[in-house]
Amino acid sequence: MDLIILDSFSGETVTTMAVARVVRTIGELRAALLPHRRAGRTIGLVPTMGFLHEGHVSLLHAARAENDVVVMSLFVNPTQFGPNEDLDRYPRDEGRDLRLATEAGVDLVFAPEVAELYPDGAATAVEVGGEVTSVLDGDPGRRGPGHFRGVTTIVAKLFNIVGPDVAYFGQKDAQQAAVIKRMVRDLDFPLRVSVMPTVREEDGLAMSSRNVYLEPDDRLRAVALSRALAAAEQQALALDSLEAGLSAARIELAAAAIEPEYLEARDAETLEPVAELTGRPILIAVAARVGGARLIDNVVIEPLAGLDNHE
Ligand code: PAF
């Protein structure tokens, strides 16, 4: 669809721009994609819960650069929120999201109602088992495996509805990305998962829709998470010791009076615990409540080029 912008004095057309088309039903979306699929065009999907920030926009730009057609889903998925989590107050601003999606060159925005994706009687879920969903955020004392069951269920449904060639996720949700990659591998979804780097504010805070919950003082303290991860990476590599890295991170967090829910080093793909640099990418992940926001962030320590580390 084109938006025609008129000069307010002369009434003449100043410019036209393509506007992302919003569809609310599965049927409409499939019908809109059918001609593209028949013509052999590639489809990129960016799943979101809206309230877009520059992290989302980087995914949209990647999808725009690599595909013929770009679909963004905009759906606050209730099944991935626990009973005491922030589903009701999760920030929403559809008008702004549509403007940003249009600016990023999105073709179709899929923004369904809850009943469209979870009709009465829906009783099926997709669950990735094992360590990848039961540690870190998946620990039953934290968000629990039910959170990831909600994520994989909605993402599997979106994959089935859209049929993308590539789906884009952010590295900030490193565990979510690992879980989705495992689901795609285990269930043979015919698509590629592209994980894009975390986008940060100038002072290092990872962008997140939940940053709006931070009061000004907490916003200043929250930067300790990224500082802690940078210290962890630097010290782990300098001293060839993950424990030294984790200690450096704990010191940074304590200096900002932040008690982490977790601060752990794990294999970046399997999420198995690791005690030392292994020669494989290692995820250092942190979660902490800072004021009214529960924040997560991570860094991946890549094996040093040319070195096997300890293999
Ligand atoms: O990362 C998110 O915003 C959500 O978990 C996702 C992938 C859109 C599923 O609801």
GROMACS .gro file of C-alpha atoms and ligand atoms in nm:
model
  321
    1MET     CA    1   0.000   0.000   0.000
    2ASP     CA    2   0.129   0.352  -0.075
    3LEU     CA    3   0.095   0.653   0.152
    4ILE     CA    4   0.065   0.974  -0.052
    5ILE     CA    5   0.198   1.281   0.128
    6LEU     CA    6   0.049   1.610   0.006
    7ASP     CA    7   0.186   1.963   0.035
    8SER     CA    8  -0.052   2.133   0.280
    9PHE     CA    9  -0.057   2.461   0.081
   10SER     CA   10  -0.073   2.349  -0.281
   11GLY     CA   11  -0.232   2.009  -0.227
   12GLU     CA   12   0.023   1.861  -0.466
   13THR     CA   13   0.185   1.524  -0.407
   14VAL     CA   14   0.521   1.572  -0.231
   15THR     CA   15   0.616   1.211  -0.200
   16THR     CA   16   0.473   0.862  -0.181
   17MET     CA   17   0.597   0.589   0.048
   18ALA     CA   18   0.506   0.225   0.086
   19VAL     CA   19   0.320   0.163   0.412
   20ALA     CA   20   0.336  -0.169   0.590
   21ARG     CA   21   0.002  -0.345   0.546
   22VAL     CA   22  -0.157  -0.463   0.869
   23VAL     CA   23  -0.335  -0.799   0.869
   24ARG     CA   24  -0.521  -0.939   1.168
   25THR     CA   25  -0.611  -1.293   1.064
   26ILE     CA   26  -0.419  -1.603   0.961
   27GLY     CA   27  -0.632  -1.632   0.647
   28GLU     CA   28  -0.556  -1.275   0.535
   29LEU     CA   29  -0.184  -1.323   0.596
   30ARG     CA   30  -0.168  -1.651   0.404
   31ALA     CA   31  -0.364  -1.495   0.116
   32ALA     CA   32  -0.130  -1.194   0.108
   33LEU     CA   33   0.177  -1.420   0.099
   34LEU     CA   34   0.048  -1.671  -0.156
   35PRO     CA   35   0.140  -1.475  -0.474
   36HIS     CA   36   0.488  -1.411  -0.336
   37ARG     CA   37   0.536  -1.777  -0.251
   38ARG     CA   38   0.413  -1.881  -0.598
   39ALA     CA   39   0.656  -1.635  -0.757
   40GLY     CA   40   0.941  -1.796  -0.560
   41ARG     CA   41   1.012  -1.483  -0.354
   42THR     CA   42   1.198  -1.524  -0.025
   43ILE     CA   43   1.018  -1.432   0.297
   44GLY     CA   44   1.185  -1.297   0.611
   45LEU     CA   45   0.999  -1.305   0.944
   46VAL     CA   46   1.071  -1.085   1.245
   47PRO     CA   47   0.860  -1.202   1.541
   48THR     CA   48   0.805  -0.924   1.800
   49MET     CA   49   0.587  -0.838   2.095
   50GLY     CA   50   0.586  -0.475   1.981
   51PHE     CA   51   0.700  -0.160   2.160
   52LEU     CA   52   0.984  -0.160   1.911
   53HIS     CA   53   1.330  -0.027   1.990
   54GLU     CA   54   1.648  -0.009   1.786
   55GLY     CA   55   1.719  -0.376   1.856
   56HIS     CA   56   1.399  -0.474   1.673
   57VAL     CA   57   1.473  -0.223   1.400
   58SER     CA   58   1.814  -0.387   1.339
   59LEU     CA   59   1.632  -0.720   1.286
   60LEU     CA   60   1.390  -0.552   1.043
   61HIS     CA   61   1.679  -0.399   0.848
   62ALA     CA   62   1.854  -0.736   0.825
   63ALA     CA   63   1.532  -0.899   0.706
   64ARG     CA   64   1.478  -0.618   0.451
   65ALA     CA   65   1.833  -0.655   0.317
   66GLU     CA   66   1.815  -1.035   0.279
   67ASN     CA   67   1.459  -1.111   0.162
   68ASP     CA   68   1.209  -1.016  -0.105
   69VAL     CA   69   0.920  -0.991   0.140
   70VAL     CA   70   0.939  -0.891   0.507
   71VAL     CA   71   0.674  -0.991   0.762
   72MET     CA   72   0.679  -0.860   1.118
   73SER     CA   73   0.452  -1.016   1.376
   74LEU     CA   74   0.323  -0.794   1.654
   75PHE     CA   75   0.168  -1.001   1.930
   76VAL     CA   76   0.211  -0.992   2.307
   77ASN     CA   77   0.202  -1.366   2.360
   78PRO     CA   78   0.016  -1.447   2.684
   79THR     CA   79   0.140  -1.806   2.710
   80GLN     CA   80   0.500  -1.702   2.774
   81PHE     CA   81   0.412  -1.488   3.078
   82GLY     CA   82   0.391  -1.644   3.424
   83PRO     CA   83   0.095  -1.564   3.653
   84ASN     CA   84   0.296  -1.302   3.846
   85GLU     CA   85   0.465  -1.148   3.544
   86ASP     CA   86   0.398  -0.824   3.356
   87LEU     CA   87   0.150  -0.934   3.084
   88ASP     CA   88  -0.107  -0.669   3.177
   89ARG     CA   89   0.136  -0.380   3.196
   90TYR     CA   90   0.366  -0.491   2.910
   91PRO     CA   91   0.419  -0.168   2.711
   92ARG     CA   92   0.214  -0.136   2.393
   93ASP     CA   93   0.203   0.133   2.121
   94GLU     CA   94   0.077  -0.011   1.795
   95GLY     CA   95   0.068   0.323   1.609
   96ARG     CA   96   0.435   0.389   1.677
   97ASP     CA   97   0.528   0.027   1.596
   98LEU     CA   98   0.355   0.054   1.258
   99ARG     CA   99   0.539   0.377   1.179
  100LEU     CA  100   0.876   0.220   1.267
  101ALA     CA  101   0.792  -0.095   1.071
  102THR     CA  102   0.701   0.118   0.768
  103GLU     CA  103   1.025   0.317   0.798
  104ALA     CA  104   1.221  -0.009   0.811
  105GLY     CA  105   1.055  -0.130   0.490
  106VAL     CA  106   0.829  -0.402   0.635
  107ASP     CA  107   0.571  -0.527   0.385
  108LEU     CA  108   0.323  -0.698   0.615
  109VAL     CA  109   0.254  -0.659   0.986
  110PHE     CA  110   0.068  -0.953   1.136
  111ALA     CA  111  -0.110  -0.817   1.446
  112PRO     CA  112  -0.374  -1.072   1.551
  113GLU     CA  113  -0.604  -1.076   1.852
  114VAL     CA  114  -0.532  -1.342   2.115
  115ALA     CA  115  -0.833  -1.552   2.006
  116GLU     CA  116  -0.697  -1.572   1.651
  117LEU     CA  117  -0.386  -1.756   1.770
  118TYR     CA  118  -0.534  -1.931   2.074
  119PRO     CA  119  -0.895  -2.020   1.987
  120ASP     CA  120  -1.112  -2.176   2.257
  121GLY     CA  121  -1.002  -2.530   2.319
  122ALA     CA  122  -0.641  -2.481   2.199
  123ALA     CA  123  -0.462  -2.761   2.381
  124THR     CA  124  -0.136  -2.815   2.195
  125ALA     CA  125   0.206  -2.682   2.291
  126VAL     CA  126   0.558  -2.720   2.155
  127GLU     CA  127   0.820  -2.791   2.418
  128VAL     CA  128   1.195  -2.825   2.387
  129GLY     CA  129   1.318  -3.052   2.667
  130GLY     CA  130   1.645  -3.080   2.854
  131GLU     CA  131   1.900  -2.838   2.989
  132VAL     CA  132   1.845  -2.570   2.729
  133THR     CA  133   1.501  -2.484   2.876
  134SER     CA  134   1.550  -2.578   3.243
  135VAL     CA  135   1.843  -2.355   3.342
  136LEU     CA  136   1.894  -1.977   3.362
  137ASP     CA  137   1.550  -1.823   3.291
  138GLY     CA  138   1.405  -2.174   3.257
  139ASP     CA  139   1.493  -2.268   3.615
  140PRO     CA  140   1.161  -2.347   3.790
  141GLY     CA  141   1.250  -2.091   4.061
  142ARG     CA  142   1.272  -1.818   3.794
  143ARG     CA  143   1.055  -1.787   3.482
  144GLY     CA  144   1.052  -2.167   3.451
  145PRO     CA  145   1.034  -2.402   3.149
  146GLY     CA  146   0.672  -2.287   3.095
  147HIS     CA  147   0.807  -1.955   2.970
  148PHE     CA  148   0.999  -2.129   2.691
  149ARG     CA  149   0.703  -2.359   2.617
  150GLY     CA  150   0.503  -2.042   2.551
  151VAL     CA  151   0.779  -1.901   2.330
  152THR     CA  152   0.830  -2.217   2.125
  153THR     CA  153   0.456  -2.268   2.085
  154ILE     CA  154   0.396  -1.920   1.946
  155VAL     CA  155   0.712  -1.921   1.734
  156ALA     CA  156   0.625  -2.263   1.587
  157LYS     CA  157   0.277  -2.132   1.506
  158LEU     CA  158   0.424  -1.823   1.339
  159PHE     CA  159   0.661  -2.042   1.137
  160ASN     CA  160   0.365  -2.253   1.023
  161ILE     CA  161   0.152  -1.949   0.942
  162VAL     CA  162   0.417  -1.744   0.761
  163GLY     CA  163   0.646  -2.014   0.618
  164PRO     CA  164   0.955  -1.790   0.627
  165ASP     CA  165   1.289  -1.866   0.465
  166VAL     CA  166   1.469  -1.682   0.743
  167ALA     CA  167   1.352  -1.582   1.093
  168TYR     CA  168   1.531  -1.313   1.291
  169PHE     CA  169   1.591  -1.298   1.668
  170GLY     CA  170   1.813  -1.090   1.896
  171GLN     CA  171   2.120  -1.215   2.080
  172LYS     CA  172   2.002  -1.025   2.391
  173ASP     CA  173   1.762  -1.317   2.446
  174ALA     CA  174   2.046  -1.567   2.404
  175GLN     CA  175   1.865  -1.854   2.572
  176GLN     CA  176   1.551  -1.795   2.366
  177ALA     CA  177   1.764  -1.802   2.050
  178ALA     CA  178   1.932  -2.128   2.157
  179VAL     CA  179   1.592  -2.285   2.235
  180ILE     CA  180   1.442  -2.177   1.902
  181LYS     CA  181   1.744  -2.306   1.711
  182ARG     CA  182   1.704  -2.641   1.887
  183MET     CA  183   1.334  -2.654   1.802
  184VAL     CA  184   1.405  -2.575   1.437
  185ARG     CA  185   1.666  -2.848   1.422
  186ASP     CA  186   1.464  -3.109   1.611
  187LEU     CA  187   1.136  -3.048   1.424
  188ASP     CA  188   1.298  -2.991   1.081
  189PHE     CA  189   1.147  -2.650   1.018
  190PRO     CA  190   1.270  -2.559   0.668
  191LEU     CA  191   1.415  -2.221   0.754
  192ARG     CA  192   1.728  -2.048   0.878
  193VAL     CA  193   1.741  -1.877   1.218
  194SER     CA  194   1.945  -1.558   1.211
  195VAL     CA  195   2.057  -1.419   1.548
  196MET     CA  196   2.155  -1.053   1.537
  197PRO     CA  197   2.387  -0.873   1.781
  198THR     CA  198   2.246  -0.698   2.087
  199VAL     CA  199   2.186  -0.327   2.027
  200ARG     CA  200   2.293  -0.108   2.320
  201GLU     CA  201   2.231   0.244   2.446
  202GLU     CA  202   2.539   0.468   2.434
  203ASP     CA  203   2.633   0.378   2.792
  204GLY     CA  204   2.607   0.004   2.721
  205LEU     CA  205   2.260  -0.083   2.855
  206ALA     CA  206   2.107  -0.349   2.629
  207MET     CA  207   1.795  -0.218   2.456
  208SER     CA  208   1.476  -0.378   2.584
  209SER     CA  209   1.108  -0.289   2.579
  210ARG     CA  210   1.116  -0.337   2.957
  211ASN     CA  211   1.367  -0.054   3.005
  212VAL     CA  212   1.064   0.179   3.026
  213TYR     CA  213   1.001   0.035   3.373
  214LEU     CA  214   1.330   0.189   3.499
  215GLU     CA  215   1.308   0.502   3.716
  216PRO     CA  216   1.595   0.749   3.645
  217ASP     CA  217   1.812   0.627   3.938
  218ASP     CA  218   1.762   0.263   3.841
  219ARG     CA  219   1.836   0.347   3.478
  220LEU     CA  220   2.181   0.467   3.593
  221ARG     CA  221   2.239   0.154   3.804
  222ALA     CA  222   2.122  -0.077   3.526
  223VAL     CA  223   2.430  -0.004   3.317
  224ALA     CA  224   2.623  -0.216   3.571
  225LEU     CA  225   2.493  -0.528   3.392
  226SER     CA  226   2.676  -0.454   3.068
  227ARG     CA  227   2.978  -0.327   3.264
  228ALA     CA  228   2.984  -0.654   3.456
  229LEU     CA  229   2.971  -0.860   3.138
  230ALA     CA  230   3.249  -0.657   2.976
  231ALA     CA  231   3.462  -0.708   3.289
  232ALA     CA  232   3.383  -1.080   3.287
  233GLU     CA  233   3.495  -1.121   2.928
  234GLN     CA  234   3.806  -0.911   2.974
  235GLN     CA  235   3.922  -1.086   3.293
  236ALA     CA  236   3.834  -1.436   3.172
  237LEU     CA  237   4.046  -1.389   2.862
  238ALA     CA  238   4.328  -1.201   3.037
  239LEU     CA  239   4.363  -1.457   3.318
  240ASP     CA  240   4.244  -1.758   3.119
  241SER     CA  241   3.992  -1.821   3.393
  242LEU     CA  242   3.614  -1.813   3.382
  243GLU     CA  243   3.599  -1.790   3.761
  244ALA     CA  244   3.814  -1.474   3.750
  245GLY     CA  245   3.574  -1.333   3.490
  246LEU     CA  246   3.267  -1.413   3.700
  247SER     CA  247   3.430  -1.259   4.011
  248ALA     CA  248   3.503  -0.938   3.821
  249ALA     CA  249   3.139  -0.928   3.711
  250ARG     CA  250   3.013  -0.983   4.066
  251ILE     CA  251   3.226  -0.690   4.188
  252GLU     CA  252   3.073  -0.457   3.926
  253LEU     CA  253   2.720  -0.565   4.017
  254ALA     CA  254   2.782  -0.529   4.390
  255ALA     CA  255   2.920  -0.176   4.336
  256ALA     CA  256   2.580  -0.084   4.191
  257ALA     CA  257   2.396  -0.267   4.472
  258ILE     CA  258   2.261  -0.522   4.224
  259GLU     CA  259   2.204  -0.877   4.345
  260PRO     CA  260   2.188  -1.098   4.034
  261GLU     CA  261   1.920  -1.363   4.001
  262TYR     CA  262   2.189  -1.550   3.816
  263LEU     CA  263   2.532  -1.485   3.672
  264GLU     CA  264   2.654  -1.800   3.502
  265ALA     CA  265   2.891  -1.931   3.238
  266ARG     CA  266   2.750  -2.194   3.004
  267ASP     CA  267   2.819  -2.349   2.666
  268ALA     CA  268   2.659  -2.101   2.425
  269GLU     CA  269   2.478  -2.372   2.225
  270THR     CA  270   2.387  -2.646   2.472
  271LEU     CA  271   2.372  -2.425   2.784
  272GLU     CA  272   2.557  -2.695   2.978
  273PRO     CA  273   2.761  -2.548   3.265
  274VAL     CA  274   3.129  -2.484   3.199
  275ALA     CA  275   3.403  -2.420   3.454
  276GLU     CA  276   3.678  -2.313   3.218
  277LEU     CA  277   3.738  -2.187   2.865
  278THR     CA  278   3.667  -2.489   2.649
  279GLY     CA  279   3.754  -2.385   2.295
  280ARG     CA  280   3.382  -2.346   2.219
  281PRO     CA  281   3.180  -2.022   2.244
  282ILE     CA  282   3.086  -1.959   2.607
  283LEU     CA  283   2.781  -1.764   2.714
  284ILE     CA  284   2.803  -1.551   3.026
  285ALA     CA  285   2.445  -1.464   3.112
  286VAL     CA  286   2.306  -1.238   3.382
  287ALA     CA  287   1.956  -1.160   3.507
  288ALA     CA  288   1.875  -0.909   3.778
  289ARG     CA  289   1.588  -0.706   3.908
  290VAL     CA  290   1.672  -0.337   3.898
  291GLY     CA  291   1.393  -0.129   4.049
  292GLY     CA  292   1.073  -0.222   3.865
  293ALA     CA  293   1.242  -0.404   3.578
  294ARG     CA  294   1.375  -0.756   3.547
  295LEU     CA  295   1.667  -0.725   3.306
  296ILE     CA  296   1.875  -0.986   3.123
  297ASP     CA  297   2.195  -0.946   2.928
  298ASN     CA  298   2.484  -1.163   2.810
  299VAL     CA  299   2.818  -1.179   2.637
  300VAL     CA  300   2.961  -1.464   2.432
  301ILE     CA  301   3.331  -1.533   2.477
  302GLU     CA  302   3.451  -1.665   2.145
  303PRO     CA  303   3.752  -1.902   2.137
  304LEU     CA  304   4.068  -1.703   2.071
  305ALA     CA  305   4.160  -1.710   1.703
  306GLY     CA  306   4.431  -1.964   1.629
  307LEU     CA  307   4.411  -2.115   1.977
  308ASP     CA  308   4.238  -2.435   2.072
  309ASN     CA  309   4.202  -2.303   2.427
  310HIS     CA  310   4.187  -2.623   2.630
  311GLU     CA  311   4.087  -2.881   2.375
  312PAF     O1  312   1.146  -1.207   2.188
  312PAF     C1  313   1.023  -1.180   2.183
  312PAF     O2  314   0.982  -1.064   2.168
  312PAF     C2  315   0.922  -1.292   2.201
  312PAF     O3  316   0.966  -1.386   2.292
  312PAF     C3  317   0.883  -1.358   2.068
  312PAF     C4  318   1.001  -1.428   2.003
  312PAF     C5  319   0.826  -1.253   1.973
  312PAF     C6  320   0.774  -1.463   2.092
  312PAF     O4  321   0.661  -1.407   2.148
   0.00000   0.00000   0.00000
